[in-house]
mmCIF file of N, CA, C and O in Angstrom:
data_model
loop_
_atom_site.group_PDB
_atom_site.id
_atom_site.type_symbol
_atom_site.label_atom_id
_atom_site.label_comp_id
_atom_site.label_asym_id
_atom_site.label_seq_id
_atom_site.Cartn_x
_atom_site.Cartn_y
_atom_site.Cartn_z
ATOM 1 N N ARG Q 1 -19.917 48.213 -13.926
ATOM 2 C CA ARG Q 1 -19.558 47.433 -15.105
ATOM 3 C C ARG Q 1 -18.520 46.379 -14.752
ATOM 4 O O ARG Q 1 -18.534 45.308 -15.292
ATOM 5 N N GLN Q 2 -17.609 46.691 -13.871
ATOM 6 C CA GLN Q 2 -16.580 45.743 -13.453
ATOM 7 C C GLN Q 2 -17.246 44.472 -12.923
ATOM 8 O O GLN Q 2 -16.823 43.370 -13.234
ATOM 9 N N MET Q 3 -18.283 44.633 -12.108
ATOM 10 C CA MET Q 3 -18.944 43.480 -11.521
ATOM 11 C C MET Q 3 -19.592 42.613 -12.589
ATOM 12 O O MET Q 3 -19.522 41.410 -12.537
ATOM 13 N N LYS Q 4 -20.203 43.254 -13.599
ATOM 14 C CA LYS Q 4 -20.823 42.474 -14.683
ATOM 15 C C LYS Q 4 -19.781 41.597 -15.358
ATOM 16 O O LYS Q 4 -20.032 40.446 -15.686
ATOM 17 N N GLN Q 5 -18.608 42.131 -15.612
ATOM 18 C CA GLN Q 5 -17.559 41.368 -16.289
ATOM 19 C C GLN Q 5 -17.119 40.201 -15.412
ATOM 20 O O GLN Q 5 -16.926 39.105 -15.882
ATOM 21 N N LYS Q 6 -16.978 40.439 -14.100
ATOM 22 C CA LYS Q 6 -16.586 39.386 -13.200
ATOM 23 C C LYS Q 6 -17.639 38.285 -13.207
ATOM 24 O O LYS Q 6 -17.311 37.097 -13.280
ATOM 25 N N GLU Q 7 -18.893 38.625 -13.121
ATOM 26 C CA GLU Q 7 -19.968 37.645 -13.146
ATOM 27 C C GLU Q 7 -19.942 36.847 -14.441
ATOM 28 O O GLU Q 7 -20.144 35.635 -14.459
ATOM 29 N N PHE Q 8 -19.679 37.520 -15.541
ATOM 30 C CA PHE Q 8 -19.600 36.892 -16.845
ATOM 31 C C PHE Q 8 -18.482 35.872 -16.904
ATOM 32 O O PHE Q 8 -18.678 34.727 -17.334
ATOM 33 N N VAL Q 9 -17.303 36.228 -16.417
ATOM 34 C CA VAL Q 9 -16.163 35.312 -16.442
ATOM 35 C C VAL Q 9 -16.439 34.108 -15.565
ATOM 36 O O VAL Q 9 -16.161 32.972 -15.951
ATOM 37 N N VAL Q 10 -17.002 34.305 -14.382
ATOM 38 C CA VAL Q 10 -17.284 33.208 -13.488
ATOM 39 C C VAL Q 10 -18.322 32.264 -14.108
ATOM 40 O O VAL Q 10 -18.202 31.059 -14.045
ATOM 41 N N ARG Q 11 -19.339 32.846 -14.747
ATOM 42 C CA ARG Q 11 -20.350 32.019 -15.415
ATOM 43 C C ARG Q 11 -19.724 31.197 -16.549
ATOM 44 O O ARG Q 11 -20.026 30.010 -16.715
ATOM 45 N N MET Q 12 -18.830 31.822 -17.300
ATOM 46 C CA MET Q 12 -18.142 31.102 -18.390
ATOM 47 C C MET Q 12 -17.378 29.907 -17.808
ATOM 48 O O MET Q 12 -17.356 28.835 -18.402
ATOM 49 N N PHE Q 13 -16.744 30.081 -16.666
ATOM 50 C CA PHE Q 13 -15.978 29.003 -16.053
ATOM 51 C C PHE Q 13 -16.910 27.843 -15.702
ATOM 52 O O PHE Q 13 -16.594 26.687 -16.000
ATOM 53 N N GLY Q 14 -18.071 28.138 -15.127
ATOM 54 C CA GLY Q 14 -19.017 27.074 -14.796
ATOM 55 C C GLY Q 14 -19.467 26.315 -16.035
ATOM 56 O O GLY Q 14 -19.543 25.081 -16.040
ATOM 57 N N ASP Q 15 -19.761 27.045 -17.107
ATOM 58 C CA ASP Q 15 -20.179 26.419 -18.361
ATOM 59 C C ASP Q 15 -19.046 25.584 -18.965
ATOM 60 O O ASP Q 15 -19.297 24.479 -19.472
ATOM 61 N N ALA Q 16 -17.842 26.085 -18.889
ATOM 62 C CA ALA Q 16 -16.692 25.367 -19.435
ATOM 63 C C ALA Q 16 -16.441 24.074 -18.667
ATOM 64 O O ALA Q 16 -16.106 23.047 -19.259
ATOM 65 N N ILE Q 17 -16.599 24.099 -17.352
ATOM 66 C CA ILE Q 17 -16.461 22.901 -16.537
ATOM 67 C C ILE Q 17 -17.462 21.835 -17.015
ATOM 68 O O ILE Q 17 -17.103 20.684 -17.250
ATOM 69 N N SER Q 18 -18.704 22.249 -17.138
ATOM 70 C CA SER Q 18 -19.773 21.314 -17.526
ATOM 71 C C SER Q 18 -19.487 20.693 -18.908
ATOM 72 O O SER Q 18 -19.645 19.469 -19.070
ATOM 73 N N GLU Q 19 -19.047 21.506 -19.838
ATOM 74 C CA GLU Q 19 -18.755 21.003 -21.177
ATOM 75 C C GLU Q 19 -17.608 19.998 -21.162
ATOM 76 O O GLU Q 19 -17.663 18.947 -21.792
ATOM 77 N N ARG Q 20 -16.544 20.308 -20.402
ATOM 78 C CA ARG Q 20 -15.394 19.421 -20.334
ATOM 79 C C ARG Q 20 -15.742 18.116 -19.586
ATOM 80 O O ARG Q 20 -15.283 17.032 -19.973
ATOM 81 N N MET Q 21 -16.583 18.213 -18.578
ATOM 82 C CA MET Q 21 -17.045 16.996 -17.870
ATOM 83 C C MET Q 21 -17.767 16.071 -18.844
ATOM 84 O O MET Q 21 -17.569 14.861 -18.817
ATOM 85 N N LYS Q 22 -18.605 16.645 -19.712
ATOM 86 C CA LYS Q 22 -19.324 15.819 -20.696
ATOM 87 C C LYS Q 22 -18.343 15.165 -21.665
ATOM 88 O O LYS Q 22 -18.484 13.989 -21.987
ATOM 89 N N GLU Q 23 -17.345 15.920 -22.115
ATOM 90 C CA GLU Q 23 -16.323 15.385 -23.037
ATOM 91 C C GLU Q 23 -15.617 14.175 -22.419
ATOM 92 O O GLU Q 23 -15.332 13.196 -23.108
ATOM 93 N N LEU Q 24 -15.317 14.271 -21.114
ATOM 94 C CA LEU Q 24 -14.602 13.210 -20.412
ATOM 95 C C LEU Q 24 -15.524 12.155 -19.849
ATOM 96 O O LEU Q 24 -15.040 11.190 -19.220
ATOM 97 N N GLU Q 25 -16.830 12.339 -20.004
ATOM 98 C CA GLU Q 25 -17.822 11.469 -19.403
ATOM 99 C C GLU Q 25 -17.583 11.302 -17.914
ATOM 100 O O GLU Q 25 -17.540 10.201 -17.350
ATOM 101 N N MET Q 26 -17.411 12.450 -17.258
ATOM 102 C CA MET Q 26 -17.067 12.515 -15.840
ATOM 103 C C MET Q 26 -18.279 12.987 -15.053
ATOM 104 O O MET Q 26 -18.953 13.919 -15.451
ATOM 105 N N THR Q 27 -18.561 12.319 -13.956
ATOM 106 C CA THR Q 27 -19.672 12.752 -13.084
ATOM 107 C C THR Q 27 -19.157 13.827 -12.128
ATOM 108 O O THR Q 27 -17.938 13.998 -11.968
ATOM 109 N N LYS Q 28 -20.084 14.503 -11.450
ATOM 110 C CA LYS Q 28 -19.676 15.481 -10.436
ATOM 111 C C LYS Q 28 -18.877 14.791 -9.341
ATOM 112 O O LYS Q 28 -17.881 15.351 -8.860
ATOM 113 N N THR Q 29 -19.300 13.601 -8.943
ATOM 114 C CA THR Q 29 -18.594 12.863 -7.901
ATOM 115 C C THR Q 29 -17.174 12.527 -8.346
ATOM 116 O O THR Q 29 -16.224 12.680 -7.574
ATOM 117 N N ASP Q 30 -17.014 12.107 -9.616
ATOM 118 C CA ASP Q 30 -15.682 11.817 -10.158
ATOM 119 C C ASP Q 30 -14.785 13.047 -10.100
ATOM 120 O O ASP Q 30 -13.638 12.978 -9.629
ATOM 121 N N LEU Q 31 -15.311 14.181 -10.593
ATOM 122 C CA LEU Q 31 -14.516 15.399 -10.620
ATOM 123 C C LEU Q 31 -14.141 15.863 -9.232
ATOM 124 O O LEU Q 31 -12.995 16.238 -8.976
ATOM 125 N N ALA Q 32 -15.089 15.842 -8.301
ATOM 126 C CA ALA Q 32 -14.801 16.267 -6.942
ATOM 127 C C ALA Q 32 -13.714 15.383 -6.321
ATOM 128 O O ALA Q 32 -12.792 15.882 -5.657
ATOM 129 N N ARG Q 33 -13.763 14.078 -6.575
ATOM 130 C CA ARG Q 33 -12.777 13.148 -6.032
ATOM 131 C C ARG Q 33 -11.391 13.430 -6.625
ATOM 132 O O ARG Q 33 -10.407 13.561 -5.875
ATOM 133 N N VAL Q 34 -11.307 13.533 -7.933
ATOM 134 C CA VAL Q 34 -10.019 13.769 -8.590
ATOM 135 C C VAL Q 34 -9.439 15.137 -8.223
ATOM 136 O O VAL Q 34 -8.234 15.264 -7.989
ATOM 137 N N ALA Q 35 -10.276 16.156 -8.143
ATOM 138 C CA ALA Q 35 -9.827 17.510 -7.806
ATOM 139 C C ALA Q 35 -9.589 17.667 -6.287
ATOM 140 O O ALA Q 35 -9.052 18.683 -5.858
ATOM 141 N N GLU Q 36 -10.039 16.667 -5.510
ATOM 142 C CA GLU Q 36 -9.908 16.705 -4.050
ATOM 143 C C GLU Q 36 -10.631 17.933 -3.460
ATOM 144 O O GLU Q 36 -10.085 18.647 -2.642
ATOM 145 N N ILE Q 37 -11.866 18.130 -3.944
ATOM 146 C CA ILE Q 37 -12.706 19.200 -3.413
ATOM 147 C C ILE Q 37 -14.055 18.584 -3.013
ATOM 148 O O ILE Q 37 -14.383 17.459 -3.436
ATOM 149 N N SER Q 38 -14.821 19.307 -2.231
ATOM 150 C CA SER Q 38 -16.117 18.810 -1.798
ATOM 151 C C SER Q 38 -17.156 18.997 -2.919
ATOM 152 O O SER Q 38 -16.993 19.868 -3.794
ATOM 153 N N LEU Q 39 -18.195 18.209 -2.885
ATOM 154 C CA LEU Q 39 -19.282 18.365 -3.863
ATOM 155 C C LEU Q 39 -19.926 19.748 -3.765
ATOM 156 O O LEU Q 39 -20.211 20.354 -4.790
ATOM 157 N N PRO Q 40 -20.160 20.271 -2.545
ATOM 158 C CA PRO Q 40 -20.735 21.626 -2.476
ATOM 159 C C PRO Q 40 -19.834 22.691 -3.138
ATOM 160 O O PRO Q 40 -20.318 23.620 -3.787
ATOM 161 N N THR Q 41 -18.525 22.548 -2.995
ATOM 162 C CA THR Q 41 -17.586 23.493 -3.634
ATOM 163 C C THR Q 41 -17.665 23.373 -5.141
ATOM 164 O O THR Q 41 -17.713 24.370 -5.864
ATOM 165 N N LEU Q 42 -17.684 22.147 -5.640
ATOM 166 C CA LEU Q 42 -17.834 21.934 -7.091
ATOM 167 C C LEU Q 42 -19.151 22.539 -7.561
ATOM 168 O O LEU Q 42 -19.196 23.218 -8.608
ATOM 169 N N GLN Q 43 -20.199 22.344 -6.840
ATOM 170 C CA GLN Q 43 -21.505 22.883 -7.232
ATOM 171 C C GLN Q 43 -21.452 24.412 -7.305
ATOM 172 O O GLN Q 43 -22.021 24.997 -8.229
ATOM 173 N N ARG Q 44 -20.760 25.034 -6.366
ATOM 174 C CA ARG Q 44 -20.592 26.516 -6.407
ATOM 175 C C ARG Q 44 -19.932 26.922 -7.721
ATOM 176 O O ARG Q 44 -20.350 27.888 -8.371
ATOM 177 N N ALA Q 45 -18.873 26.202 -8.101
ATOM 178 C CA ALA Q 45 -18.164 26.545 -9.343
ATOM 179 C C ALA Q 45 -19.069 26.337 -10.562
ATOM 180 O O ALA Q 45 -19.092 27.158 -11.477
ATOM 181 N N LEU Q 46 -19.831 25.254 -10.559
ATOM 182 C CA LEU Q 46 -20.722 24.967 -11.680
ATOM 183 C C LEU Q 46 -21.828 26.014 -11.806
ATOM 184 O O LEU Q 46 -22.288 26.302 -12.923
ATOM 185 N N GLU Q 47 -22.232 26.566 -10.671
ATOM 186 C CA GLU Q 47 -23.284 27.585 -10.688
ATOM 187 C C GLU Q 47 -22.749 28.987 -10.985
ATOM 188 O O GLU Q 47 -23.481 29.946 -11.038
ATOM 189 N N GLY Q 48 -21.421 29.076 -11.175
ATOM 190 C CA GLY Q 48 -20.829 30.372 -11.480
ATOM 191 C C GLY Q 48 -20.671 31.251 -10.243
ATOM 192 O O GLY Q 48 -20.613 32.456 -10.357
ATOM 193 N N ARG Q 49 -20.639 30.642 -9.079
ATOM 194 C CA ARG Q 49 -20.432 31.406 -7.853
ATOM 195 C C ARG Q 49 -18.956 31.421 -7.519
ATOM 196 O O ARG Q 49 -18.173 30.662 -8.084
ATOM 197 N N SER Q 50 -18.561 32.296 -6.623
ATOM 198 C CA SER Q 50 -17.146 32.459 -6.302
ATOM 199 C C SER Q 50 -16.552 31.214 -5.646
ATOM 200 O O SER Q 50 -17.171 30.627 -4.763
ATOM 201 N N VAL Q 51 -15.376 30.836 -6.104
ATOM 202 C CA VAL Q 51 -14.607 29.789 -5.488
ATOM 203 C C VAL Q 51 -13.147 30.241 -5.389
ATOM 204 O O VAL Q 51 -12.748 31.163 -6.113
ATOM 205 N N ARG Q 52 -12.353 29.627 -4.533
ATOM 206 C CA ARG Q 52 -10.971 30.028 -4.348
ATOM 207 C C ARG Q 52 -10.148 29.667 -5.583
ATOM 208 O O ARG Q 52 -10.462 28.723 -6.305
ATOM 209 N N MET Q 53 -9.054 30.423 -5.779
ATOM 210 C CA MET Q 53 -8.210 30.180 -6.947
ATOM 211 C C MET Q 53 -7.605 28.778 -6.918
ATOM 212 O O MET Q 53 -7.498 28.128 -7.971
ATOM 213 N N ASP Q 54 -7.249 28.257 -5.759
ATOM 214 C CA ASP Q 54 -6.665 26.909 -5.712
ATOM 215 C C ASP Q 54 -7.728 25.871 -6.098
ATOM 216 O O ASP Q 54 -7.400 24.827 -6.682
ATOM 217 N N THR Q 55 -9.007 26.174 -5.908
ATOM 218 C CA THR Q 55 -10.077 25.298 -6.368
ATOM 219 C C THR Q 55 -10.149 25.322 -7.888
ATOM 220 O O THR Q 55 -10.300 24.272 -8.509
ATOM 221 N N VAL Q 56 -10.043 26.494 -8.470
ATOM 222 C CA VAL Q 56 -10.057 26.618 -9.921
ATOM 223 C C VAL Q 56 -8.905 25.804 -10.512
ATOM 224 O O VAL Q 56 -9.084 25.041 -11.469
ATOM 225 N N VAL Q 57 -7.725 25.922 -9.945
ATOM 226 C CA VAL Q 57 -6.539 25.188 -10.430
ATOM 227 C C VAL Q 57 -6.771 23.692 -10.301
ATOM 228 O O VAL Q 57 -6.490 22.929 -11.234
ATOM 229 N N ALA Q 58 -7.279 23.253 -9.159
ATOM 230 C CA ALA Q 58 -7.530 21.814 -8.942
ATOM 231 C C ALA Q 58 -8.524 21.263 -9.958
ATOM 232 O O ALA Q 58 -8.347 20.174 -10.499
ATOM 233 N N ILE Q 59 -9.569 22.055 -10.245
ATOM 234 C CA ILE Q 59 -10.573 21.593 -11.225
ATOM 235 C C ILE Q 59 -9.930 21.510 -12.616
ATOM 236 O O ILE Q 59 -10.141 20.530 -13.331
ATOM 237 N N CYS Q 60 -9.119 22.492 -12.979
ATOM 238 C CA CYS Q 60 -8.455 22.458 -14.296
ATOM 239 C C CYS Q 60 -7.545 21.248 -14.428
ATOM 240 O O CYS Q 60 -7.537 20.585 -15.459
ATOM 241 N N TYR Q 61 -6.760 20.952 -13.399
ATOM 242 C CA TYR Q 61 -5.893 19.779 -13.439
ATOM 243 C C TYR Q 61 -6.717 18.502 -13.564
ATOM 244 O O TYR Q 61 -6.423 17.604 -14.347
ATOM 245 N N ALA Q 62 -7.809 18.420 -12.798
ATOM 246 C CA ALA Q 62 -8.659 17.224 -12.806
ATOM 247 C C ALA Q 62 -9.312 17.032 -14.176
ATOM 248 O O ALA Q 62 -9.540 15.898 -14.616
ATOM 249 N N LEU Q 63 -9.601 18.153 -14.870
ATOM 250 C CA LEU Q 63 -10.205 18.079 -16.191
ATOM 251 C C LEU Q 63 -9.178 17.968 -17.299
ATOM 252 O O LEU Q 63 -9.511 18.017 -18.487
ATOM 253 N N GLU Q 64 -7.905 17.836 -16.901
ATOM 254 C CA GLU Q 64 -6.811 17.679 -17.869
ATOM 255 C C GLU Q 64 -6.754 18.847 -18.838
ATOM 256 O O GLU Q 64 -6.548 18.657 -20.046
ATOM 257 N N VAL Q 65 -6.942 20.049 -18.324
ATOM 258 C CA VAL Q 65 -6.911 21.250 -19.148
ATOM 259 C C VAL Q 65 -5.477 21.787 -19.158
ATOM 260 O O VAL Q 65 -4.882 21.986 -18.114
ATOM 261 N N SER Q 66 -4.926 21.965 -20.351
ATOM 262 C CA SER Q 66 -3.576 22.503 -20.470
ATOM 263 C C SER Q 66 -3.612 23.853 -21.171
ATOM 264 O O SER Q 66 -4.656 24.278 -21.655
ATOM 265 N N ASP Q 67 -2.480 24.524 -21.225
ATOM 266 C CA ASP Q 67 -2.413 25.865 -21.803
ATOM 267 C C ASP Q 67 -2.767 25.898 -23.283
ATOM 268 O O ASP Q 67 -3.221 26.926 -23.773
ATOM 269 N N ASP Q 68 -2.581 24.817 -23.998
ATOM 270 C CA ASP Q 68 -2.828 24.830 -25.452
ATOM 271 C C ASP Q 68 -4.290 24.494 -25.791
ATOM 272 O O ASP Q 68 -4.656 24.419 -26.923
ATOM 273 N N ARG Q 69 -5.106 24.292 -24.792
ATOM 274 C CA ARG Q 69 -6.503 23.931 -25.034
ATOM 275 C C ARG Q 69 -7.378 25.187 -25.044
ATOM 276 O O ARG Q 69 -7.188 26.106 -24.277
ATOM 277 N N ASP Q 70 -8.365 25.178 -25.903
ATOM 278 C CA ASP Q 70 -9.288 26.303 -25.992
ATOM 279 C C ASP Q 70 -10.400 26.203 -24.952
ATOM 280 O O ASP Q 70 -11.587 26.371 -25.238
ATOM 281 N N PHE Q 71 -10.028 25.910 -23.697
ATOM 282 C CA PHE Q 71 -10.984 25.696 -22.634
ATOM 283 C C PHE Q 71 -11.852 26.914 -22.387
ATOM 284 O O PHE Q 71 -13.000 26.783 -22.006
ATOM 285 N N TRP Q 72 -11.310 28.086 -22.575
ATOM 286 C CA TRP Q 72 -12.011 29.311 -22.227
ATOM 287 C C TRP Q 72 -12.859 29.855 -23.375
ATOM 288 O O TRP Q 72 -13.542 30.834 -23.215
ATOM 289 N N GLU Q 73 -12.794 29.225 -24.520
ATOM 290 C CA GLU Q 73 -13.600 29.688 -25.664
ATOM 291 C C GLU Q 73 -15.042 29.240 -25.448
ATOM 292 O O GLU Q 73 -15.306 28.047 -25.296
ATOM 293 N N THR Q 74 -15.970 30.175 -25.463
ATOM 294 C CA THR Q 74 -17.396 29.815 -25.303
ATOM 295 C C THR Q 74 -18.215 30.612 -26.284
ATOM 296 O O THR Q 74 -17.709 31.506 -26.978
ATOM 297 N N ASP Q 75 -19.480 30.304 -26.340
ATOM 298 C CA ASP Q 75 -20.408 31.054 -27.188
ATOM 299 C C ASP Q 75 -20.996 32.249 -26.469
ATOM 300 O O ASP Q 75 -21.919 32.882 -26.960
ATOM 301 N N TYR Q 76 -20.514 32.537 -25.281
ATOM 302 C CA TYR Q 76 -21.089 33.581 -24.460
ATOM 303 C C TYR Q 76 -20.356 34.890 -24.505
ATOM 304 O O TYR Q 76 -20.640 35.804 -23.769
ATOM 305 N N TYR Q 77 -19.373 35.006 -25.380
ATOM 306 C CA TYR Q 77 -18.537 36.202 -25.443
ATOM 307 C C TYR Q 77 -19.382 37.419 -25.780
ATOM 308 O O TYR Q 77 -20.173 37.410 -26.713
ATOM 309 N N LYS Q 78 -19.209 38.472 -24.996
ATOM 310 C CA LYS Q 78 -19.921 39.725 -25.227
ATOM 311 C C LYS Q 78 -18.915 40.866 -25.306
ATOM 312 O O LYS Q 78 -18.435 41.318 -24.270
ATOM 313 N N PRO Q 79 -18.524 41.279 -26.495
ATOM 314 C CA PRO Q 79 -17.496 42.306 -26.638
ATOM 315 C C PRO Q 79 -17.766 43.578 -25.838
ATOM 316 O O PRO Q 79 -16.831 44.218 -25.380
ATOM 317 N N ALA Q 80 -19.014 43.912 -25.609
ATOM 318 C CA ALA Q 80 -19.317 45.138 -24.882
ATOM 319 C C ALA Q 80 -18.750 45.106 -23.473
ATOM 320 O O ALA Q 80 -18.382 46.151 -22.901
ATOM 321 N N LEU Q 81 -18.565 43.919 -22.893
ATOM 322 C CA LEU Q 81 -18.032 43.802 -21.551
ATOM 323 C C LEU Q 81 -16.521 44.104 -21.526
ATOM 324 O O LEU Q 81 -15.982 44.415 -20.500
ATOM 325 N N ASP Q 82 -15.855 43.946 -22.684
ATOM 326 C CA ASP Q 82 -14.416 44.179 -22.727
ATOM 327 C C ASP Q 82 -14.048 45.605 -23.075
ATOM 328 O O ASP Q 82 -12.895 46.007 -23.021
ATOM 329 N N ARG Q 83 -15.035 46.405 -23.463
ATOM 330 C CA ARG Q 83 -14.761 47.803 -23.832
ATOM 331 C C ARG Q 83 -14.328 48.596 -22.603
ATOM 332 O O ARG Q 83 -14.873 48.411 -21.511
ATOM 333 N N ILE Q 84 -13.394 49.461 -22.799
ATOM 334 C CA ILE Q 84 -12.920 50.284 -21.670
ATOM 335 C C ILE Q 84 -13.581 51.639 -21.711
ATOM 336 O O ILE Q 84 -13.903 52.168 -22.729
#
């Protein structure tokens, strides 16, 4: 069950990146350049695959995501994954 939750969170991150890119009218090339990451690394994040924490931080900064933004709110929430 732990793995399912991890996969779910990573997938949410990929979806959230895509949504924010659309809001900012940002291409993958734009985001990779601003975040100073490679296109293959960005693609891994968009696909919900594992990326390093510093990559996550760089992407968030590049997307101008701050603590007061509902960046992590998605339509994919599944309460069953949070049950202990």
